[in-house]
Each structure stands twice: as structure tokens, then as C-alpha cells.
Amino acid sequence: MTRTRAHLHNPAAAALSSWITTLTLAVACNDVAPTGVSDATLAPTSDSPAELDGQSPGPRSDAFSPSSGGSGSGASGGNGNGNGGNGDNGGNIAGAPTAGTGGQAGADAGGLLPPAPGSVSYTYASSCSPPTETIAPGDTLLGYVDAFPNLPGFANPVAFAAASDGRLFIVEQAGRVVSFVNSPGESSVTTVLDLTSVVDGGGEKGMLGIALHPDFTTNGHLYVNYIVRSGDRFSRIARFTMSAGNPTVADPASELLLLSVQQPAGNHNGGDLKFGPDGYLYSSFGDGGGSGDQYGNGQNTASLLGTVIRVDVDGGTPYAIPNDNPFVGGGGLAEIYAYGLRNPWRISFDRNNGRLWAGDVGQRGFEEVNVIENGKNYGWPITEGIGCYEADSCNTSGLTEPVALYPRAQGQSITGGFVYRGTQIPWLVGTYLYADFDTSRLWGYRYGDPTPTSELITGPANVSSFGEDLNGELYLLGYSTGRIYTLTGSGGQVTYNIPTTLSAMACFSSLSTMTPADGVLPYELNMPLWSDGASKTRFLVLPNGTQIDVQASGEWLFPDGTMWIKHFELQTDPNAPSSRTRLETRFLVQSARGLYGFTYGWNAAESDATLVLNGDTRTLDLGAPGNTTSYTWNLPSQSECLKCHTVVSGGILGPETAQLNREAIFPALESAGPLNQLDAFEAYGLLNPVQASPGSLPRFPSLSDAGASLEERSRAYLHSNCSNCHRSGGTTGTALDFLATSSLTAMAVCNVNAAGGNFGTSSGLLLSPGNGDDSVIHARLTGSGANRMPPLGTTLFDDTAADVIRNWINGIASCP
């Protein structure tokens, strides 16, 4: 389909129309030209915006400390579209057209005004399109639906309990317990208990568990596990009693403290609570946090950290110890039931046989499913998964292996679930279900089955917990969505028929030159994601006849069927451009069912690339000949794509107004000068609504933009590299907000302790005013292994960004 709008109104109309009609739109996208394309064709020489005539790549709006007009090239007259400025130079290149003397003088000197919105004929891509989909019959397949669509949203729900009177209880992480009647049409909730004024929430902290006494309807006893901070940080297990005058709410004054366990860090708290079929109360504790069991609790039976405990709440006040607990006779704390766990996130009992299941979050190798038994040692940190942790060999005698596991290439944070014992999905009965918080994958495992665990579906986003009602039906709590889902047996599993080679995708008319096919639009970003210094070329493919909805916030909303393509190359010898090596070409697709991604790894001849679904690596030698070091590039698995492309970020990283508001040289129009990408998209008629002039819109600077302040560059970098997770409602659960539009106070970093430890700093502060080297933000950008941020896709740190951010912090005198 061809979309046509009005005619161009500037002198370059004929050339621009001819060029766009054929769509040879090889915009300068990255560090260097793809193999086979001369460097003269593409303007930028690094994966940062092109510096045109020695300047930054366009005007900044008030959001990023604007200057007045700036200066274009006096020789060329600029584009005549600046914000005023020096009349001799014509204003900023492709800035906002105004009546200012500078901008008009440039236009009079022969500069190019931006084409009118919708004035250029645009041909949508025909050969390059998303993979076809096959939907299998749904009678034996799994799906999910919103179980209570009329209920208001929950604020970060993390735990679930069912009462015998038909009520369901939900724990919100900040410290609130609510209840409602278990009916699909229910529309209201009751606040049962509100401890938000005392709970230390955020990150992995907060109120994390709930259990109702087996005789709850008689005694009204409700147990919660929550983090409190008064000086030091503690996990508390406490009992509350429902009010005699109003049995739907708990009496805050009735609290009975069972135990309090000091937490050295803010992560790995465990925090689940369940009553077993023996009537005893079980609770899970993580290893105390940090990284790599840095506090030494995993094998320390003198600590309750890294354990599952079991106590008898009816045998004494506040509890008694069951006679058969493993350390009743000594050798460890009597409350311990099992140990050697890293962060057991959600435990449950199989209602048919009493078997206790736990999902244990891994460090860097595997996510574990464990069956917890009396006195067993589950190996952490001697082992992770079924192998030694950070050692070539280890003594595994006396250690219990997980019954199921998956590598971290498939997920990053297990959420333990339940064995299904309901009646609505007969074929699922007896299957233990568990999920991955980061990738939304849902798996099933049958105890004793020698075959590998099977992936069932991609479930709802960020499943924080499972719940089981009186009938054995299961529920999934969506942490970021605030919804409760239930499973259905008629999901209609979708298979994406992804071509096995890049050439078969037909998105490039020539792979040797990486020339995009008709309708495949290259684009550039002002502040790209750091990828170990790799060159990245980006392309956009819109479905036939569609537009992009641009929000007032600067967010871009794309129609279903949109594809984004990102091509990676790495120059292995810094002194030899010919050493540039093709690594992979990634695709991200927005389907009606959500986002999914896949990548193609290039062959040695660089003639084509082959589909990689489960992750892979490429080993390269970096450096000048005779002084090289071995480097491993990781190609992501499909599930890893969704680790970064989070629901809370909208899933699409990069294409937004502040990132795309920049100029690029178009190959067929070098003589006409640069065009702003927003003007180009407007000319195609692809933006809805029509946007204001670029000079009045936000624009991120590049790291090398000397015209931008250290704060502007730092904030843009953190936005691009960190805010997909670290923002309000983000998947980390922390209060951190790295959106560029957030104030320093709203960032929640200044003089704030890091949740996961000190990370090699003496202060332990995320941002220590005036001391960048002692700030955790800087330490994590320059860290290695599990301490690195961002946590995926990099093994080399960005020293330029680290310097900019350190110097920005050094210049902060005090917190607001």
C-alpha cells in the first residue's frame, strides 16, 4: 500500500520524493557503515549522534537546559531553522523554524526547510513482515484470564491466602492486607490490616507473606512476614487476631511477635508463610542478601538465614519447636527445618501428599525447583543447580539436588508455585507449576518424571506469587499489572513460524551491504543502550497503512505487527576498521498477544545469519595484534529479550521523542544537508498527531555533547540504560526512578542506602553527594559479574559513561 499526502513545499522536493519513493533510506545509524558500505555514505562514526559541523546534533528543549539558537555552519548557512541565535550562521541545524533573525537568515542563504507533514509518498514494507502464527487447538492447552476483572488494581501484590469462609486475602508489598469474596464478579475489597507505616518496603523488602491459621474461622489468627527497620533491618513473623467487633478486619493492637531475624541487606528475604498438613507453620528465609552469599549464611546452621523453618504455634507462646526438627538435639538452631538455600521465593504444599515445594532464585547459573525435606541441605553456596558454584570441583556429599531447574538464559528469577489439584483443567492435575518473574514463562513439572520440565505458556507479566483456593484452582499474582489471573484449559497455544535464516526474513535487499528493503526505515538514537562498544544499526517496520501514536509524554505507541531490527557489529582491532565483525541481527515483534523477540547469529563468512532461539556465544580476540584478550559476546535467548523489554516500560526501548529528536545525513540528499528524524517521519505521514517543531521538543544529548551539562548527559544515560526496570512500578520493586524527567529527589538515590549491599563502596549509598567513586551507582556501572548494571548484555563497562556520571555526582553538593 502507498500512502500519499500533499506535495513538498521546499526546493529539495523532487530529490526527497524520488529518494523516499524508492526508500533507499540508509540513514547513518551507528558506529561505522555495515560491511560493504563506504564510510563516505554514512555520516556518524560512533554509536552516538553525529556531530555536525563540530556541534551537538540539534536543539535541546527546556527539558534539557536549552540554549538560545546555537550556531550552524556559516559557510553552508545551516538549515535556516534555528531558534534565532547568530544571524550570520543561521541558527541550529534543523532546529525549530521561527521568525528569529538567525533562522531566517540561514533560510535566505539557501537552507532546507523541513518537508510538510504527510507530503511524501511512503511505501510500506511488503517483503519484510512478522513471522506467521499458528494457533493450535485449545482443548489441551493452557491459558490465563483476569480472574476478577471488576476488582480495583492491587499495589504490587506478593502473597495470597484462602479462608474456608470463601474469602481470598492478598498482601500488597507496602504492608497492606486486603480481602474479598472469591467470586468472578466481585468488585470491592476490604482492608484487613494496614502496616504501611511500619513496614520497610521497596526492592525485595516489604510485607512478603501471609498464612491463615488452620482454625482461622474460629480463632481469627492471621500470620504475616514483614520487614521492619528501626536502626537495623529485621524480618518479623507476627500474629494478628481478627477484631471481635468486626471479624472482617484485624486488630492492629493484637500483634504477637513470634520471631525477629536481622537482615544484613535488603534483598534475599524469602518471606513466605505456609501451614503444613502437620499443623506447623513454615517460613522461608533468604541468605541475607548481597551477592554470592557474602554474609556466609548459606551453610551456617547457627543462623535462620538461608533456611526454611518450622514452628508449632499451638504448642507454646509464641511457639514451640516440633520434636523432630533436625537440630533439636544441637548442631544448629532448633527452628531450622532445611537449609542451604539462596532465596527461596514462594513455598507450597501439595494438598494430596503434603510434599513441600520451593522455588530458589539463582545467582548466575540456574533457577532451582526443590522438594524440601526435613534436615536436608540444598547446597548453596557450595553448589548452584547441579554443579559447583564458582569452583572447578567441590564436595557435594550430603547435599540434595533440585528436582528441576532451568538456566539463567531462560529466566532470571523463579517464582515457586503449586501442584495443580483443581478440576477445571484435568490434564494438568499433578503438575507443579512455576514461573519466571522476569521473562513471564510458565513451566510445569511432574514429580519423579525423568523427562525435562516443560514450558507451558508465556504467562502474565511479572508473576510474583501463586495462590490456591479451596477447590485447588490456581491463581497468579501480577506484580506490575496489579491483577490476579486464573488458568484456563483452552489457551490456544501460539507458535511463531520464524524463518531459520536472516535472508529468509527478506528485510534487506542486500545482506552484503545490509541495505534495507523497501519500507524498512533506519533510525538513530541520541543516547543508545551500552552494548560493549558494538556498532548498532536500527530499523523499523510498520504494518501496512498504520501510524505511530505519539503521546504528550514523548512515548511512542506502535501498532500490532510492528517490528524493530537491530544489527550488531564489533570492531575487534581499534586501529583497523577492516576488523569489524558481524555478530547478530535481532528482531523484536509486537503481536496482538504481546512482545516477542529472536535473533540471528552471523556465519563466519558473513554471508547470512542463522536463527538462535536458546542463546549462544561468539568468542573474539579484542585488541591490536600481539596484544589481544579473549572476549565473549552473548547472543540472547528468546526469553532474555523480555528481561529488558519490560511491561512497565511499554516494552519498546529507544524509539521515543527525546531519543529520535536528532539529525541524520540521508545518502541521496547529502547536498541538501541533514534532516531531523521527526521531520522525516512527519513527511511520511507516520506520526499521529502531527508534532511540534523539533526545537520545542525534548532531546537527549549524547555522552560526548559538550554543549550539555554533566547532569543532562548522566540522566539521559541512566534513562536509556536503567529506567526500563528502575522506574515507578518497575519490576525490581525498588523506589528507584531513573526516568530523565524525574527530579533528583524522585530518583530516590541521594543519600539512600543500596538494597543489595555496599558493592565495594564504603558508604553503601546509591549516590553519595560529592563522591562519585564512593557511590553505588558508579560502582555498579563499573562492576563485574553479578554486580554489573545493566545485568544483561555487557561484559565490558562503559568507561566514558562512568566518568561522566562520576563527575556529575562529584558536582552535587548536597541532597535536595
mmCIF file of N, CA and C in Angstrom, residues 700-800:
data_model
loop_
_atom_site.group_PDB
_atom_site.id
_atom_site.type_symbol
_atom_site.label_atom_id
_atom_site.label_comp_id
_atom_site.label_asym_id
_atom_site.label_seq_id
_atom_site.Cartn_x
_atom_site.Cartn_y
_atom_site.Cartn_z
ATOM 1 N N PHE A 700 17.479 14.210 24.022
ATOM 2 C CA PHE A 700 18.586 13.736 24.830
ATOM 3 C C PHE A 700 19.906 14.151 24.187
ATOM 4 N N PRO A 701 20.876 14.510 25.000
ATOM 5 C CA PRO A 701 22.212 14.737 24.462
ATOM 6 C C PRO A 701 22.932 13.406 24.291
ATOM 7 N N SER A 702 24.043 13.432 23.617
ATOM 8 C CA SER A 702 24.929 12.271 23.596
ATOM 9 C C SER A 702 25.937 12.414 24.726
ATOM 10 N N LEU A 703 26.648 11.352 25.035
ATOM 11 C CA LEU A 703 27.669 11.424 26.080
ATOM 12 C C LEU A 703 28.762 12.420 25.732
ATOM 13 N N SER A 704 29.030 12.582 24.433
ATOM 14 C CA SER A 704 30.117 13.470 24.011
ATOM 15 C C SER A 704 29.650 14.885 23.711
ATOM 16 N N ASP A 705 28.402 15.191 24.002
ATOM 17 C CA ASP A 705 27.857 16.509 23.698
ATOM 18 C C ASP A 705 28.373 17.534 24.702
ATOM 19 N N ALA A 706 29.383 18.288 24.282
ATOM 20 C CA ALA A 706 29.989 19.271 25.176
ATOM 21 C C ALA A 706 29.037 20.408 25.504
ATOM 22 N N GLY A 707 27.991 20.575 24.696
ATOM 23 C CA GLY A 707 27.034 21.630 24.977
ATOM 24 C C GLY A 707 26.023 21.266 26.039
ATOM 25 N N ALA A 708 26.033 20.008 26.470
ATOM 26 C CA ALA A 708 25.108 19.554 27.506
ATOM 27 C C ALA A 708 25.850 19.429 28.827
ATOM 28 N N SER A 709 25.146 19.640 29.907
ATOM 29 C CA SER A 709 25.765 19.547 31.227
ATOM 30 C C SER A 709 26.014 18.095 31.598
ATOM 31 N N LEU A 710 26.839 17.891 32.617
ATOM 32 C CA LEU A 710 27.084 16.541 33.123
ATOM 33 C C LEU A 710 25.794 15.907 33.618
ATOM 34 N N GLU A 711 24.940 16.715 34.243
ATOM 35 C CA GLU A 711 23.672 16.178 34.729
ATOM 36 C C GLU A 711 22.796 15.724 33.574
ATOM 37 N N GLU A 712 22.707 16.532 32.521
ATOM 38 C CA GLU A 712 21.876 16.166 31.381
ATOM 39 C C GLU A 712 22.354 14.872 30.747
ATOM 40 N N ARG A 713 23.664 14.748 30.574
ATOM 41 C CA ARG A 713 24.202 13.541 29.950
ATOM 42 C C ARG A 713 24.035 12.327 30.862
ATOM 43 N N SER A 714 24.267 12.510 32.153
ATOM 44 C CA SER A 714 24.125 11.401 33.098
ATOM 45 C C SER A 714 22.691 10.920 33.170
ATOM 46 N N ARG A 715 21.769 11.863 33.270
ATOM 47 C CA ARG A 715 20.361 11.483 33.401
ATOM 48 C C ARG A 715 19.859 10.798 32.133
ATOM 49 N N ALA A 716 20.287 11.264 30.980
ATOM 50 C CA ALA A 716 19.880 10.622 29.727
ATOM 51 C C ALA A 716 20.449 9.210 29.644
ATOM 52 N N TYR A 717 21.676 9.033 30.090
ATOM 53 C CA TYR A 717 22.296 7.702 30.066
ATOM 54 C C TYR A 717 21.570 6.746 31.002
ATOM 55 N N LEU A 718 21.263 7.186 32.203
ATOM 56 C CA LEU A 718 20.553 6.335 33.158
ATOM 57 C C LEU A 718 19.146 6.024 32.656
ATOM 58 N N HIS A 719 18.517 6.983 32.017
ATOM 59 C CA HIS A 719 17.204 6.748 31.423
ATOM 60 C C HIS A 719 17.292 5.637 30.385
ATOM 61 N N SER A 720 18.277 5.728 29.494
ATOM 62 C CA SER A 720 18.392 4.782 28.390
ATOM 63 C C SER A 720 18.795 3.394 28.850
ATOM 64 N N ASN A 721 19.658 3.321 29.847
ATOM 65 C CA ASN A 721 20.244 2.044 30.240
ATOM 66 C C ASN A 721 19.600 1.399 31.454
ATOM 67 N N CYS A 722 18.854 2.165 32.236
ATOM 68 C CA CYS A 722 18.387 1.653 33.529
ATOM 69 C C CYS A 722 16.888 1.790 33.770
ATOM 70 N N SER A 723 16.242 2.766 33.135
ATOM 71 C CA SER A 723 14.863 3.070 33.530
ATOM 72 C C SER A 723 13.854 2.055 33.031
ATOM 73 N N ASN A 724 14.253 1.143 32.137
ATOM 74 C CA ASN A 724 13.307 0.109 31.725
ATOM 75 C C ASN A 724 12.883 -0.749 32.911
ATOM 76 N N CYS A 725 13.761 -0.890 33.904
ATOM 77 C CA CYS A 725 13.420 -1.603 35.143
ATOM 78 C C CYS A 725 13.252 -0.635 36.314
ATOM 79 N N HIS A 726 14.143 0.331 36.415
ATOM 80 C CA HIS A 726 14.162 1.231 37.575
ATOM 81 C C HIS A 726 13.318 2.473 37.306
ATOM 82 N N ARG A 727 12.045 2.312 37.564
ATOM 83 C CA ARG A 727 11.087 3.411 37.457
ATOM 84 C C ARG A 727 9.909 3.070 38.355
ATOM 85 N N SER A 728 9.024 4.020 38.541
ATOM 86 C CA SER A 728 7.852 3.782 39.370
ATOM 87 C C SER A 728 7.075 2.594 38.821
ATOM 88 N N GLY A 729 6.799 1.613 39.691
ATOM 89 C CA GLY A 729 6.101 0.404 39.267
ATOM 90 C C GLY A 729 6.986 -0.592 38.580
ATOM 91 N N GLY A 730 8.301 -0.344 38.593
ATOM 92 C CA GLY A 730 9.230 -1.233 37.904
ATOM 93 C C GLY A 730 9.322 -2.608 38.532
ATOM 94 N N THR A 731 9.920 -3.515 37.790
ATOM 95 C CA THR A 731 9.946 -4.922 38.201
ATOM 96 C C THR A 731 10.898 -5.181 39.355
ATOM 97 N N THR A 732 11.803 -4.271 39.658
ATOM 98 C CA THR A 732 12.722 -4.504 40.766
ATOM 99 C C THR A 732 12.043 -4.282 42.107
ATOM 100 N N GLY A 733 10.947 -3.549 42.119
ATOM 101 C CA GLY A 733 10.254 -3.265 43.370
ATOM 102 C C GLY A 733 10.921 -2.183 44.199
ATOM 103 N N THR A 734 12.036 -1.644 43.734
ATOM 104 C CA THR A 734 12.697 -0.577 44.473
ATOM 105 C C THR A 734 11.993 0.745 44.210
ATOM 106 N N ALA A 735 12.348 1.740 44.997
ATOM 107 C CA ALA A 735 11.786 3.075 44.793
ATOM 108 C C ALA A 735 12.567 3.857 43.748
ATOM 109 N N LEU A 736 13.632 3.263 43.199
ATOM 110 C CA LEU A 736 14.468 3.975 42.245
ATOM 111 C C LEU A 736 13.671 4.370 41.006
ATOM 112 N N ASP A 737 13.927 5.572 40.534
ATOM 113 C CA ASP A 737 13.249 6.064 39.339
ATOM 114 C C ASP A 737 14.277 6.803 38.494
ATOM 115 N N PHE A 738 14.750 6.149 37.433
ATOM 116 C CA PHE A 738 15.801 6.711 36.597
ATOM 117 C C PHE A 738 15.267 7.347 35.313
ATOM 118 N N LEU A 739 13.984 7.612 35.255
ATOM 119 C CA LEU A 739 13.464 8.367 34.124
ATOM 120 C C LEU A 739 14.107 9.749 34.101
ATOM 121 N N ALA A 740 14.443 10.210 32.924
ATOM 122 C CA ALA A 740 15.134 11.501 32.807
ATOM 123 C C ALA A 740 14.282 12.656 33.293
ATOM 124 N N THR A 741 12.970 12.488 33.271
ATOM 125 C CA THR A 741 12.071 13.568 33.679
ATOM 126 C C THR A 741 11.863 13.627 35.189
ATOM 127 N N SER A 742 12.379 12.630 35.922
ATOM 128 C CA SER A 742 12.203 12.622 37.377
ATOM 129 C C SER A 742 13.229 13.529 38.048
ATOM 130 N N SER A 743 12.826 14.192 39.105
ATOM 131 C CA SER A 743 13.744 15.050 39.842
ATOM 132 C C SER A 743 14.748 14.190 40.602
ATOM 133 N N LEU A 744 15.818 14.819 41.087
ATOM 134 C CA LEU A 744 16.797 14.081 41.871
ATOM 135 C C LEU A 744 16.147 13.495 43.119
ATOM 136 N N THR A 745 15.230 14.218 43.710
ATOM 137 C CA THR A 745 14.513 13.680 44.877
ATOM 138 C C THR A 745 13.693 12.460 44.486
ATOM 139 N N ALA A 746 12.975 12.549 43.357
ATOM 140 C CA ALA A 746 12.138 11.431 42.914
ATOM 141 C C ALA A 746 12.964 10.224 42.501
ATOM 142 N N MET A 747 14.234 10.424 42.154
ATOM 143 C CA MET A 747 15.084 9.293 41.799
ATOM 144 C C MET A 747 15.296 8.351 42.977
ATOM 145 N N ALA A 748 15.166 8.869 44.195
ATOM 146 C CA ALA A 748 15.323 8.073 45.421
ATOM 147 C C ALA A 748 16.699 7.427 45.504
ATOM 148 N N VAL A 749 17.737 8.223 45.204
ATOM 149 C CA VAL A 749 19.100 7.703 45.258
ATOM 150 C C VAL A 749 20.005 8.523 46.169
ATOM 151 N N CYS A 750 19.720 9.800 46.353
ATOM 152 C CA CYS A 750 20.646 10.675 47.057
ATOM 153 C C CYS A 750 20.645 10.382 48.554
ATOM 154 N N ASN A 751 21.793 9.959 49.073
ATOM 155 C CA ASN A 751 21.957 9.546 50.478
ATOM 156 C C ASN A 751 21.023 8.391 50.856
ATOM 157 N N VAL A 752 20.717 7.538 49.874
ATOM 158 C CA VAL A 752 19.863 6.373 50.097
ATOM 159 C C VAL A 752 20.726 5.120 50.040
ATOM 160 N N ASN A 753 20.575 4.248 51.031
ATOM 161 C CA ASN A 753 21.348 3.010 51.063
ATOM 162 C C ASN A 753 20.896 2.074 49.952
ATOM 163 N N ALA A 754 21.856 1.404 49.321
ATOM 164 C CA ALA A 754 21.541 0.408 48.309
ATOM 165 C C ALA A 754 20.931 -0.815 48.967
ATOM 166 N N ALA A 755 19.933 -1.403 48.321
ATOM 167 C CA ALA A 755 19.216 -2.531 48.906
ATOM 168 C C ALA A 755 20.071 -3.788 48.950
ATOM 169 N N GLY A 756 20.965 -3.967 47.969
ATOM 170 C CA GLY A 756 21.677 -5.234 47.853
ATOM 171 C C GLY A 756 23.055 -5.280 48.467
ATOM 172 N N GLY A 757 23.446 -4.270 49.235
ATOM 173 C CA GLY A 757 24.769 -4.268 49.842
ATOM 174 C C GLY A 757 25.569 -3.044 49.442
ATOM 175 N N ASN A 758 26.839 -3.043 49.815
ATOM 176 C CA ASN A 758 27.684 -1.874 49.569
ATOM 177 C C ASN A 758 28.368 -1.880 48.209
ATOM 178 N N PHE A 759 28.487 -3.065 47.587
ATOM 179 C CA PHE A 759 29.102 -3.201 46.268
ATOM 180 C C PHE A 759 30.485 -2.546 46.194
ATOM 181 N N GLY A 760 31.256 -2.768 47.234
ATOM 182 C CA GLY A 760 32.635 -2.297 47.249
ATOM 183 C C GLY A 760 32.816 -0.866 47.682
ATOM 184 N N THR A 761 31.751 -0.164 47.984
ATOM 185 C CA THR A 761 31.872 1.211 48.460
ATOM 186 C C THR A 761 31.910 1.220 49.988
ATOM 187 N N SER A 762 32.440 2.278 50.531
ATOM 188 C CA SER A 762 32.436 2.395 51.993
ATOM 189 C C SER A 762 31.131 2.996 52.502
ATOM 190 N N SER A 763 30.480 3.803 51.651
ATOM 191 C CA SER A 763 29.255 4.476 52.093
ATOM 192 C C SER A 763 28.030 3.582 51.975
ATOM 193 N N GLY A 764 27.991 2.733 50.958
ATOM 194 C CA GLY A 764 26.792 1.945 50.704
ATOM 195 C C GLY A 764 25.650 2.771 50.146
ATOM 196 N N LEU A 765 25.918 4.044 49.824
ATOM 197 C CA LEU A 765 24.884 4.939 49.318
ATOM 198 C C LEU A 765 24.801 4.857 47.803
ATOM 199 N N LEU A 766 23.594 4.854 47.299
ATOM 200 C CA LEU A 766 23.427 4.848 45.856
ATOM 201 C C LEU A 766 24.086 6.064 45.234
ATOM 202 N N LEU A 767 23.869 7.213 45.833
ATOM 203 C CA LEU A 767 24.516 8.439 45.385
ATOM 204 C C LEU A 767 24.997 9.195 46.612
ATOM 205 N N SER A 768 26.313 9.265 46.751
ATOM 206 C CA SER A 768 26.921 9.989 47.856
ATOM 207 C C SER A 768 27.346 11.360 47.352
ATOM 208 N N PRO A 769 26.642 12.437 47.736
ATOM 209 C CA PRO A 769 26.917 13.764 47.169
ATOM 210 C C PRO A 769 28.391 14.133 47.256
ATOM 211 N N GLY A 770 28.944 14.561 46.116
ATOM 212 C CA GLY A 770 30.333 14.981 46.070
ATOM 213 C C GLY A 770 31.327 13.856 46.004
ATOM 214 N N ASN A 771 30.872 12.614 45.955
ATOM 215 C CA ASN A 771 31.799 11.479 45.986
ATOM 216 C C ASN A 771 31.332 10.389 45.029
ATOM 217 N N GLY A 772 31.603 10.594 43.763
ATOM 218 C CA GLY A 772 31.178 9.628 42.762
ATOM 219 C C GLY A 772 31.819 8.273 42.924
ATOM 220 N N ASP A 773 33.104 8.244 43.282
ATOM 221 C CA ASP A 773 33.799 6.967 43.425
ATOM 222 C C ASP A 773 33.233 6.123 44.560
ATOM 223 N N ASP A 774 32.575 6.748 45.507
ATOM 224 C CA ASP A 774 32.023 6.005 46.648
ATOM 225 C C ASP A 774 30.502 5.878 46.555
ATOM 226 N N SER A 775 29.980 5.997 45.348
ATOM 227 C CA SER A 775 28.543 5.871 45.126
ATOM 228 C C SER A 775 28.254 4.545 44.443
ATOM 229 N N VAL A 776 27.235 3.853 44.908
ATOM 230 C CA VAL A 776 26.910 2.536 44.377
ATOM 231 C C VAL A 776 26.499 2.608 42.903
ATOM 232 N N ILE A 777 25.854 3.699 42.488
ATOM 233 C CA ILE A 777 25.503 3.831 41.068
ATOM 234 C C ILE A 777 26.747 3.680 40.212
ATOM 235 N N HIS A 778 27.805 4.391 40.566
ATOM 236 C CA HIS A 778 29.044 4.319 39.806
ATOM 237 C C HIS A 778 29.692 2.946 39.962
ATOM 238 N N ALA A 779 29.656 2.398 41.160
ATOM 239 C CA ALA A 779 30.273 1.087 41.402
ATOM 240 C C ALA A 779 29.612 -0.004 40.578
ATOM 241 N N ARG A 780 28.314 0.075 40.411
ATOM 242 C CA ARG A 780 27.621 -0.960 39.648
ATOM 243 C C ARG A 780 27.827 -0.786 38.143
ATOM 244 N N LEU A 781 28.009 0.423 37.687
ATOM 245 C CA LEU A 781 28.316 0.631 36.269
ATOM 246 C C LEU A 781 29.684 0.083 35.910
ATOM 247 N N THR A 782 30.601 0.090 36.870
ATOM 248 C CA THR A 782 31.964 -0.368 36.605
ATOM 249 C C THR A 782 32.242 -1.741 37.209
ATOM 250 N N GLY A 783 31.223 -2.384 37.769
ATOM 251 C CA GLY A 783 31.408 -3.675 38.415
ATOM 252 C C GLY A 783 31.536 -4.803 37.408
ATOM 253 N N SER A 784 31.691 -6.005 37.934
ATOM 254 C CA SER A 784 31.811 -7.185 37.086
ATOM 255 C C SER A 784 30.868 -8.263 37.586
ATOM 256 N N GLY A 785 30.584 -9.221 36.713
ATOM 257 C CA GLY A 785 29.745 -10.345 37.103
ATOM 258 C C GLY A 785 28.373 -9.911 37.554
ATOM 259 N N ALA A 786 27.920 -10.507 38.665
ATOM 260 C CA ALA A 786 26.567 -10.230 39.164
ATOM 261 C C ALA A 786 26.424 -8.809 39.675
ATOM 262 N N ASN A 787 27.536 -8.112 39.910
ATOM 263 C CA ASN A 787 27.469 -6.737 40.414
ATOM 264 C C ASN A 787 27.286 -5.702 39.308
ATOM 265 N N ARG A 788 27.363 -6.128 38.051
ATOM 266 C CA ARG A 788 27.285 -5.200 36.928
ATOM 267 C C ARG A 788 25.855 -4.745 36.684
ATOM 268 N N MET A 789 25.704 -3.496 36.359
ATOM 269 C CA MET A 789 24.456 -2.967 35.856
ATOM 270 C C MET A 789 24.760 -2.226 34.558
ATOM 271 N N PRO A 790 23.948 -2.405 33.525
ATOM 272 C CA PRO A 790 22.819 -3.320 33.428
ATOM 273 C C PRO A 790 23.282 -4.772 33.534
ATOM 274 N N PRO A 791 22.395 -5.671 34.009
ATOM 275 C CA PRO A 791 22.824 -7.032 34.320
ATOM 276 C C PRO A 791 22.948 -7.948 33.118
ATOM 277 N N LEU A 792 22.415 -7.561 31.966
ATOM 278 C CA LEU A 792 22.448 -8.411 30.783
ATOM 279 C C LEU A 792 23.135 -7.695 29.634
ATOM 280 N N GLY A 793 23.756 -8.483 28.769
ATOM 281 C CA GLY A 793 24.237 -7.968 27.501
ATOM 282 C C GLY A 793 25.553 -7.239 27.532
ATOM 283 N N THR A 794 26.220 -7.162 28.679
ATOM 284 C CA THR A 794 27.504 -6.477 28.738
ATOM 285 C C THR A 794 28.488 -7.270 29.584
ATOM 286 N N THR A 795 29.728 -7.261 29.169
ATOM 287 C CA THR A 795 30.820 -7.761 29.993
ATOM 288 C C THR A 795 31.921 -6.710 30.132
ATOM 289 N N LEU A 796 31.870 -5.686 29.300
ATOM 290 C CA LEU A 796 32.800 -4.561 29.386
ATOM 291 C C LEU A 796 32.033 -3.345 29.887
ATOM 292 N N PHE A 797 32.649 -2.565 30.759
ATOM 293 C CA PHE A 797 31.923 -1.395 31.233
ATOM 294 C C PHE A 797 32.218 -0.179 30.361
ATOM 295 N N ASP A 798 31.297 0.730 30.381
ATOM 296 C CA ASP A 798 31.358 1.943 29.575
ATOM 297 C C ASP A 798 32.143 2.996 30.355
ATOM 298 N N ASP A 799 33.437 3.086 30.087
ATOM 299 C CA ASP A 799 34.262 3.986 30.892
ATOM 300 C C ASP A 799 33.924 5.453 30.660
ATOM 301 N N THR A 800 33.477 5.788 29.439
ATOM 302 C CA THR A 800 33.086 7.177 29.176
ATOM 303 C C THR A 800 31.876 7.553 30.020
#
